[in-house]
Short mmCIF file of N, CA and C and ligand atoms in Angstrom, two decimals:
data_model
loop_
_atom_site.label_atom_id
_atom_site.label_comp_id
_atom_site.label_asym_id
_atom_site.label_seq_id
_atom_site.Cartn_x
_atom_site.Cartn_y
_atom_site.Cartn_z
N UNK A 7 0.84 -1.19 0.00
CA UNK A 7 0.00 0.00 0.00
C UNK A 7 0.89 1.25 0.00
N UNK A 8 0.50 2.23 -0.80
CA UNK A 8 1.25 3.49 -0.79
C UNK A 8 0.79 4.31 0.40
N UNK A 9 1.74 4.79 1.18
CA UNK A 9 1.42 5.40 2.48
C UNK A 9 1.51 6.93 2.48
N UNK A 10 2.54 7.44 1.85
CA UNK A 10 2.71 8.91 1.86
C UNK A 10 3.84 9.27 0.90
N UNK A 11 3.99 10.56 0.64
CA UNK A 11 5.17 11.00 -0.09
C UNK A 11 6.36 10.83 0.85
N UNK A 12 7.36 10.07 0.40
CA UNK A 12 8.56 9.88 1.22
C UNK A 12 9.52 11.04 1.02
N UNK A 13 9.79 11.35 -0.24
CA UNK A 13 10.67 12.49 -0.50
C UNK A 13 10.46 13.03 -1.91
N UNK A 14 10.90 14.27 -2.07
CA UNK A 14 10.94 14.93 -3.38
C UNK A 14 12.42 15.16 -3.67
N UNK A 15 12.88 14.69 -4.81
CA UNK A 15 14.31 14.75 -5.11
C UNK A 15 14.63 15.88 -6.08
N UNK A 16 15.70 16.58 -5.78
CA UNK A 16 16.17 17.67 -6.63
C UNK A 16 17.55 17.29 -7.16
N UNK A 17 17.70 17.29 -8.47
CA UNK A 17 19.01 17.03 -9.08
C UNK A 17 19.84 18.30 -8.99
N UNK A 18 21.04 18.17 -8.44
CA UNK A 18 21.92 19.33 -8.27
C UNK A 18 23.30 18.99 -8.83
N UNK A 19 24.01 20.01 -9.30
CA UNK A 19 25.35 19.72 -9.82
C UNK A 19 26.42 19.81 -8.74
N UNK A 20 26.12 20.50 -7.63
CA UNK A 20 27.10 20.61 -6.54
C UNK A 20 26.37 20.41 -5.21
N UNK A 21 26.50 19.23 -4.65
CA UNK A 21 25.74 18.87 -3.45
C UNK A 21 26.10 19.77 -2.27
N UNK A 22 27.38 20.07 -2.12
CA UNK A 22 27.80 20.92 -0.98
C UNK A 22 27.18 22.31 -1.07
N UNK A 23 27.19 22.84 -2.31
CA UNK A 23 26.62 24.18 -2.50
C UNK A 23 25.10 24.16 -2.25
N UNK A 24 24.43 23.12 -2.74
CA UNK A 24 22.98 23.01 -2.53
C UNK A 24 22.67 22.83 -1.05
N UNK A 25 23.44 22.00 -0.37
CA UNK A 25 23.22 21.76 1.07
C UNK A 25 23.42 23.07 1.84
N UNK A 26 24.41 23.86 1.44
CA UNK A 26 24.68 25.13 2.12
C UNK A 26 23.50 26.08 1.95
N UNK A 27 22.86 26.04 0.78
CA UNK A 27 21.67 26.88 0.57
C UNK A 27 20.54 26.47 1.51
N UNK A 28 20.22 25.17 1.53
CA UNK A 28 19.08 24.72 2.34
C UNK A 28 19.35 24.90 3.82
N UNK A 29 20.60 24.72 4.24
CA UNK A 29 20.94 24.90 5.66
C UNK A 29 21.05 26.39 5.99
N UNK A 30 21.82 27.10 5.19
CA UNK A 30 22.13 28.49 5.51
C UNK A 30 20.98 29.44 5.25
N UNK A 31 20.39 29.37 4.07
CA UNK A 31 19.35 30.33 3.70
C UNK A 31 17.99 29.95 4.26
N UNK A 32 17.71 28.64 4.33
CA UNK A 32 16.38 28.22 4.78
C UNK A 32 16.39 27.70 6.22
N UNK A 33 17.58 27.52 6.78
CA UNK A 33 17.66 27.09 8.17
C UNK A 33 17.23 25.66 8.41
N UNK A 34 17.31 24.81 7.39
CA UNK A 34 16.91 23.41 7.54
C UNK A 34 18.13 22.56 7.90
N UNK A 35 17.85 21.42 8.51
CA UNK A 35 18.93 20.53 8.92
C UNK A 35 19.20 19.50 7.82
N UNK A 36 20.40 19.54 7.27
CA UNK A 36 20.77 18.63 6.18
C UNK A 36 21.51 17.44 6.77
N UNK A 37 21.03 16.24 6.47
CA UNK A 37 21.67 15.02 6.99
C UNK A 37 22.99 14.73 6.29
N UNK A 38 23.62 13.66 6.69
CA UNK A 38 24.93 13.30 6.15
C UNK A 38 24.87 12.90 4.68
N UNK A 39 26.00 13.07 4.01
CA UNK A 39 26.08 12.73 2.59
C UNK A 39 26.36 11.24 2.44
N UNK A 40 25.62 10.61 1.54
CA UNK A 40 25.76 9.17 1.32
C UNK A 40 25.95 8.93 -0.18
N UNK A 41 26.89 8.04 -0.52
CA UNK A 41 27.07 7.67 -1.92
C UNK A 41 26.22 6.43 -2.22
N UNK A 42 25.45 6.51 -3.31
CA UNK A 42 24.63 5.37 -3.72
C UNK A 42 25.25 4.82 -5.01
N UNK A 43 26.08 3.78 -4.84
CA UNK A 43 26.85 3.24 -5.97
C UNK A 43 25.95 2.83 -7.13
N UNK A 44 24.86 2.14 -6.78
CA UNK A 44 24.00 1.57 -7.82
C UNK A 44 23.40 2.64 -8.73
N UNK A 45 23.16 3.83 -8.17
CA UNK A 45 22.57 4.90 -8.98
C UNK A 45 23.62 5.91 -9.46
N UNK A 46 24.88 5.69 -9.08
CA UNK A 46 25.97 6.63 -9.41
C UNK A 46 25.62 8.06 -8.96
N UNK A 47 25.23 8.15 -7.70
CA UNK A 47 24.88 9.46 -7.14
C UNK A 47 25.44 9.58 -5.74
N UNK A 48 25.54 10.82 -5.27
CA UNK A 48 25.63 11.02 -3.83
C UNK A 48 24.47 11.92 -3.42
N UNK A 49 23.95 11.63 -2.24
CA UNK A 49 22.69 12.23 -1.84
C UNK A 49 22.77 12.74 -0.40
N UNK A 50 21.91 13.70 -0.10
CA UNK A 50 21.71 14.14 1.29
C UNK A 50 20.23 14.41 1.45
N UNK A 51 19.70 14.05 2.62
CA UNK A 51 18.27 14.23 2.88
C UNK A 51 18.05 15.36 3.88
N UNK A 52 16.94 16.05 3.68
CA UNK A 52 16.55 17.16 4.55
C UNK A 52 15.13 16.86 5.01
N UNK A 53 14.95 16.65 6.29
CA UNK A 53 13.60 16.37 6.81
C UNK A 53 12.81 17.67 6.89
N UNK A 54 11.63 17.68 6.28
CA UNK A 54 10.75 18.86 6.37
C UNK A 54 9.38 18.33 6.79
N UNK A 55 9.10 18.37 8.08
CA UNK A 55 7.86 17.76 8.58
C UNK A 55 7.89 16.27 8.30
N UNK A 56 6.80 15.75 7.68
CA UNK A 56 6.68 14.32 7.39
C UNK A 56 7.45 13.91 6.14
N UNK A 57 7.85 14.88 5.35
CA UNK A 57 8.41 14.61 4.02
C UNK A 57 9.86 15.05 4.00
N UNK A 58 10.65 14.43 3.14
CA UNK A 58 12.05 14.83 3.02
C UNK A 58 12.30 15.41 1.62
N UNK A 59 13.30 16.26 1.56
CA UNK A 59 13.87 16.66 0.28
C UNK A 59 15.14 15.86 0.11
N UNK A 60 15.35 15.28 -1.07
CA UNK A 60 16.58 14.55 -1.37
C UNK A 60 17.38 15.38 -2.37
N UNK A 61 18.57 15.76 -1.99
CA UNK A 61 19.47 16.43 -2.94
C UNK A 61 20.30 15.33 -3.60
N UNK A 62 20.31 15.30 -4.93
CA UNK A 62 20.98 14.23 -5.66
C UNK A 62 22.01 14.82 -6.61
N UNK A 63 23.25 14.45 -6.41
CA UNK A 63 24.32 14.89 -7.33
C UNK A 63 24.88 13.66 -8.03
N UNK A 64 25.00 13.71 -9.35
CA UNK A 64 25.60 12.56 -10.05
C UNK A 64 27.09 12.46 -9.71
N UNK A 65 27.60 11.24 -9.57
CA UNK A 65 29.04 11.05 -9.38
C UNK A 65 29.74 10.83 -10.71
N UNK A 66 28.96 10.56 -11.77
CA UNK A 66 29.52 10.41 -13.12
C UNK A 66 28.58 11.11 -14.10
N UNK A 67 29.15 11.83 -15.08
CA UNK A 67 28.27 12.50 -16.05
C UNK A 67 27.42 11.49 -16.83
N UNK A 68 28.00 10.28 -17.04
CA UNK A 68 27.30 9.26 -17.81
C UNK A 68 26.43 8.39 -16.89
N UNK A 69 25.56 9.04 -16.14
CA UNK A 69 24.65 8.34 -15.24
C UNK A 69 23.27 8.95 -15.47
N UNK A 70 22.20 8.30 -15.04
CA UNK A 70 20.87 8.86 -15.31
C UNK A 70 20.72 10.31 -14.82
N UNK A 71 21.18 10.60 -13.61
CA UNK A 71 21.02 11.97 -13.09
C UNK A 71 21.98 12.93 -13.81
N UNK A 72 23.18 12.43 -14.16
CA UNK A 72 24.10 13.26 -14.93
C UNK A 72 23.52 13.66 -16.27
N UNK A 73 22.89 12.70 -16.93
CA UNK A 73 22.27 13.00 -18.24
C UNK A 73 21.07 13.93 -18.07
N UNK A 74 20.32 13.73 -16.99
CA UNK A 74 19.17 14.60 -16.71
C UNK A 74 19.63 16.06 -16.60
N UNK A 75 20.71 16.31 -15.82
CA UNK A 75 21.18 17.68 -15.63
C UNK A 75 21.73 18.24 -16.94
N UNK A 76 22.45 17.41 -17.69
CA UNK A 76 23.01 17.87 -18.97
C UNK A 76 21.90 18.33 -19.91
N UNK A 77 20.77 17.61 -19.88
CA UNK A 77 19.67 17.88 -20.81
C UNK A 77 18.76 18.99 -20.33
N UNK A 78 18.47 18.99 -19.02
CA UNK A 78 17.42 19.88 -18.50
C UNK A 78 17.88 20.84 -17.43
N UNK A 79 19.12 20.72 -16.99
CA UNK A 79 19.60 21.55 -15.90
C UNK A 79 19.13 21.02 -14.55
N UNK A 80 19.50 21.73 -13.50
CA UNK A 80 19.09 21.32 -12.17
C UNK A 80 17.57 21.45 -12.04
N UNK A 81 17.00 20.71 -11.12
CA UNK A 81 15.56 20.84 -10.90
C UNK A 81 14.97 19.60 -10.28
N UNK A 82 13.65 19.59 -10.15
CA UNK A 82 12.98 18.44 -9.54
C UNK A 82 13.21 17.21 -10.42
N UNK A 83 13.69 16.15 -9.81
CA UNK A 83 14.06 14.95 -10.55
C UNK A 83 13.03 13.83 -10.39
N UNK A 84 12.59 13.57 -9.17
CA UNK A 84 11.56 12.56 -8.96
C UNK A 84 10.79 12.80 -7.66
N UNK A 85 9.64 12.15 -7.58
CA UNK A 85 8.83 12.12 -6.36
C UNK A 85 8.80 10.68 -5.89
N UNK A 86 9.08 10.47 -4.62
CA UNK A 86 9.12 9.11 -4.09
C UNK A 86 7.92 8.86 -3.21
N UNK A 87 7.24 7.75 -3.50
CA UNK A 87 6.08 7.32 -2.72
C UNK A 87 6.50 6.17 -1.83
N UNK A 88 6.21 6.29 -0.55
CA UNK A 88 6.60 5.23 0.39
C UNK A 88 5.56 4.13 0.40
N UNK A 89 6.04 2.91 0.35
CA UNK A 89 5.16 1.75 0.40
C UNK A 89 5.66 0.77 1.46
N UNK A 90 4.74 -0.03 1.97
CA UNK A 90 5.15 -1.08 2.92
C UNK A 90 5.27 -2.44 2.21
N UNK A 91 5.09 -2.45 0.87
CA UNK A 91 5.18 -3.72 0.14
C UNK A 91 5.60 -3.47 -1.30
N UNK A 92 6.88 -3.21 -1.50
CA UNK A 92 7.33 -2.76 -2.83
C UNK A 92 7.14 -3.85 -3.88
N UNK A 93 7.33 -5.12 -3.50
CA UNK A 93 7.17 -6.20 -4.48
C UNK A 93 5.72 -6.29 -5.00
N UNK A 94 4.77 -6.26 -4.06
CA UNK A 94 3.36 -6.31 -4.46
C UNK A 94 3.00 -5.11 -5.33
N UNK A 95 3.55 -3.94 -4.94
CA UNK A 95 3.28 -2.72 -5.68
C UNK A 95 3.78 -2.87 -7.13
N UNK A 96 5.00 -3.37 -7.28
CA UNK A 96 5.60 -3.51 -8.62
C UNK A 96 4.85 -4.53 -9.46
N UNK A 97 4.48 -5.67 -8.86
CA UNK A 97 3.79 -6.67 -9.68
C UNK A 97 2.38 -6.18 -10.03
N UNK A 98 1.75 -5.45 -9.10
CA UNK A 98 0.43 -4.88 -9.39
C UNK A 98 0.49 -3.89 -10.54
N UNK A 99 1.51 -3.04 -10.52
CA UNK A 99 1.66 -2.04 -11.59
C UNK A 99 1.95 -2.73 -12.92
N UNK A 100 2.83 -3.74 -12.90
CA UNK A 100 3.16 -4.46 -14.14
C UNK A 100 1.90 -5.12 -14.71
N UNK A 101 1.08 -5.70 -13.83
CA UNK A 101 -0.17 -6.33 -14.29
C UNK A 101 -1.10 -5.32 -14.95
N UNK A 102 -1.04 -4.07 -14.48
CA UNK A 102 -1.90 -3.04 -15.05
C UNK A 102 -1.28 -2.39 -16.27
N UNK A 103 -0.12 -2.90 -16.72
CA UNK A 103 0.49 -2.38 -17.94
C UNK A 103 1.29 -1.11 -17.76
N UNK A 104 1.63 -0.79 -16.51
CA UNK A 104 2.42 0.41 -16.25
C UNK A 104 3.88 0.12 -16.60
N UNK A 105 4.52 1.07 -17.30
CA UNK A 105 5.93 0.88 -17.67
C UNK A 105 6.83 1.11 -16.46
N UNK A 106 7.65 0.13 -16.17
CA UNK A 106 8.56 0.23 -15.02
C UNK A 106 10.00 0.33 -15.53
N UNK A 107 10.78 1.21 -14.91
CA UNK A 107 12.22 1.23 -15.20
C UNK A 107 12.89 0.07 -14.47
N UNK A 108 12.47 -0.16 -13.23
CA UNK A 108 13.01 -1.26 -12.43
C UNK A 108 11.89 -2.26 -12.15
N UNK A 109 12.06 -3.46 -12.67
CA UNK A 109 11.03 -4.48 -12.40
C UNK A 109 11.26 -5.14 -11.04
N UNK A 110 12.51 -5.03 -10.57
CA UNK A 110 12.86 -5.56 -9.24
C UNK A 110 13.39 -4.40 -8.41
N UNK A 111 13.16 -4.43 -7.09
CA UNK A 111 13.70 -3.36 -6.25
C UNK A 111 15.23 -3.35 -6.25
N UNK A 112 15.80 -2.15 -6.15
CA UNK A 112 17.24 -1.97 -6.00
C UNK A 112 17.51 -1.35 -4.64
N UNK A 113 18.79 -1.27 -4.30
CA UNK A 113 19.15 -0.70 -3.00
C UNK A 113 19.41 0.80 -3.17
N UNK A 114 18.67 1.60 -2.39
CA UNK A 114 18.85 3.05 -2.43
C UNK A 114 19.54 3.55 -1.17
N UNK A 115 19.47 4.86 -0.96
CA UNK A 115 20.08 5.46 0.23
C UNK A 115 19.45 4.88 1.48
N UNK A 116 20.21 4.84 2.55
CA UNK A 116 19.79 4.29 3.85
C UNK A 116 19.25 2.87 3.71
N UNK A 117 19.77 2.12 2.71
CA UNK A 117 19.36 0.73 2.50
C UNK A 117 17.87 0.56 2.22
N UNK A 118 17.21 1.63 1.81
CA UNK A 118 15.81 1.49 1.39
C UNK A 118 15.79 0.67 0.10
N UNK A 119 14.67 0.00 -0.14
CA UNK A 119 14.50 -0.70 -1.42
C UNK A 119 13.67 0.22 -2.31
N UNK A 120 14.20 0.46 -3.52
CA UNK A 120 13.57 1.45 -4.38
C UNK A 120 13.39 0.89 -5.79
N UNK A 121 12.43 1.46 -6.52
CA UNK A 121 12.23 1.12 -7.93
C UNK A 121 11.57 2.32 -8.60
N UNK A 122 11.96 2.55 -9.85
CA UNK A 122 11.42 3.71 -10.57
C UNK A 122 10.36 3.28 -11.58
N UNK A 123 9.33 4.13 -11.67
CA UNK A 123 8.26 3.97 -12.66
C UNK A 123 8.58 4.92 -13.81
N UNK A 124 8.42 4.45 -15.04
CA UNK A 124 8.79 5.27 -16.20
C UNK A 124 7.88 6.49 -16.32
N UNK A 125 8.48 7.68 -16.51
CA UNK A 125 7.65 8.90 -16.61
C UNK A 125 6.67 8.87 -17.78
N UNK A 126 6.92 8.01 -18.78
CA UNK A 126 5.94 7.89 -19.89
C UNK A 126 4.61 7.36 -19.37
N UNK A 127 4.66 6.56 -18.31
CA UNK A 127 3.42 6.05 -17.72
C UNK A 127 2.83 7.01 -16.70
N UNK A 128 3.69 7.79 -16.05
CA UNK A 128 3.20 8.62 -14.93
C UNK A 128 3.17 10.10 -15.28
N UNK A 129 2.73 10.38 -16.51
CA UNK A 129 2.43 11.75 -16.91
C UNK A 129 3.61 12.70 -16.77
N UNK A 130 4.78 12.20 -17.16
CA UNK A 130 5.94 13.09 -17.23
C UNK A 130 6.72 13.23 -15.95
N UNK A 131 6.24 12.58 -14.88
CA UNK A 131 6.95 12.67 -13.61
C UNK A 131 7.61 11.32 -13.32
N UNK A 132 8.91 11.36 -13.05
CA UNK A 132 9.59 10.14 -12.63
C UNK A 132 9.15 9.82 -11.20
N UNK A 133 8.56 8.66 -11.02
CA UNK A 133 8.10 8.23 -9.69
C UNK A 133 9.03 7.16 -9.16
N UNK A 134 9.36 7.28 -7.89
CA UNK A 134 10.13 6.23 -7.21
C UNK A 134 9.20 5.59 -6.19
N UNK A 135 9.20 4.28 -6.15
CA UNK A 135 8.59 3.58 -5.03
C UNK A 135 9.70 3.29 -4.05
N UNK A 136 9.42 3.42 -2.78
CA UNK A 136 10.48 3.38 -1.79
C UNK A 136 9.96 2.68 -0.53
N UNK A 137 10.66 1.61 -0.17
CA UNK A 137 10.31 0.91 1.08
C UNK A 137 11.49 1.04 2.03
N UNK A 138 11.34 1.88 3.07
CA UNK A 138 12.48 2.07 3.98
C UNK A 138 12.88 0.76 4.64
N UNK A 139 14.18 0.65 4.97
CA UNK A 139 14.62 -0.54 5.71
C UNK A 139 14.12 -0.42 7.14
N UNK A 140 13.92 -1.56 7.78
CA UNK A 140 13.35 -1.53 9.14
C UNK A 140 14.40 -1.11 10.15
CO1 CO B 230 14.84 9.20 -4.29
#
């Protein structure tokens, strides 16, 4: 079941500079920086009430987020929906003919299990399903 928006991700070209903006100008608390090998990114999360902002910087230009920034510049990259059953969610979506980028969950930041839904199916927005680790 989808429970809530887990995070909204912003693609940035310089994570330190972006973190300094959110901490310094907005007074928000930015968590530690984590490298996500599988996605070729490094990320930092900012808790804002129930929802987090994820700052995502590509570690290689030839990565999905690197290509995104090259093509469109910095900006909102994806919206993540939290689920308590990512496998059921993915098989349900596949049964309904929804295009999935990841048919199986992958390991994301903080060991969450994540999978992306193709924006062609979700009206131009890249959706991430995200099941936090216990
Ligand atoms: Co994310």
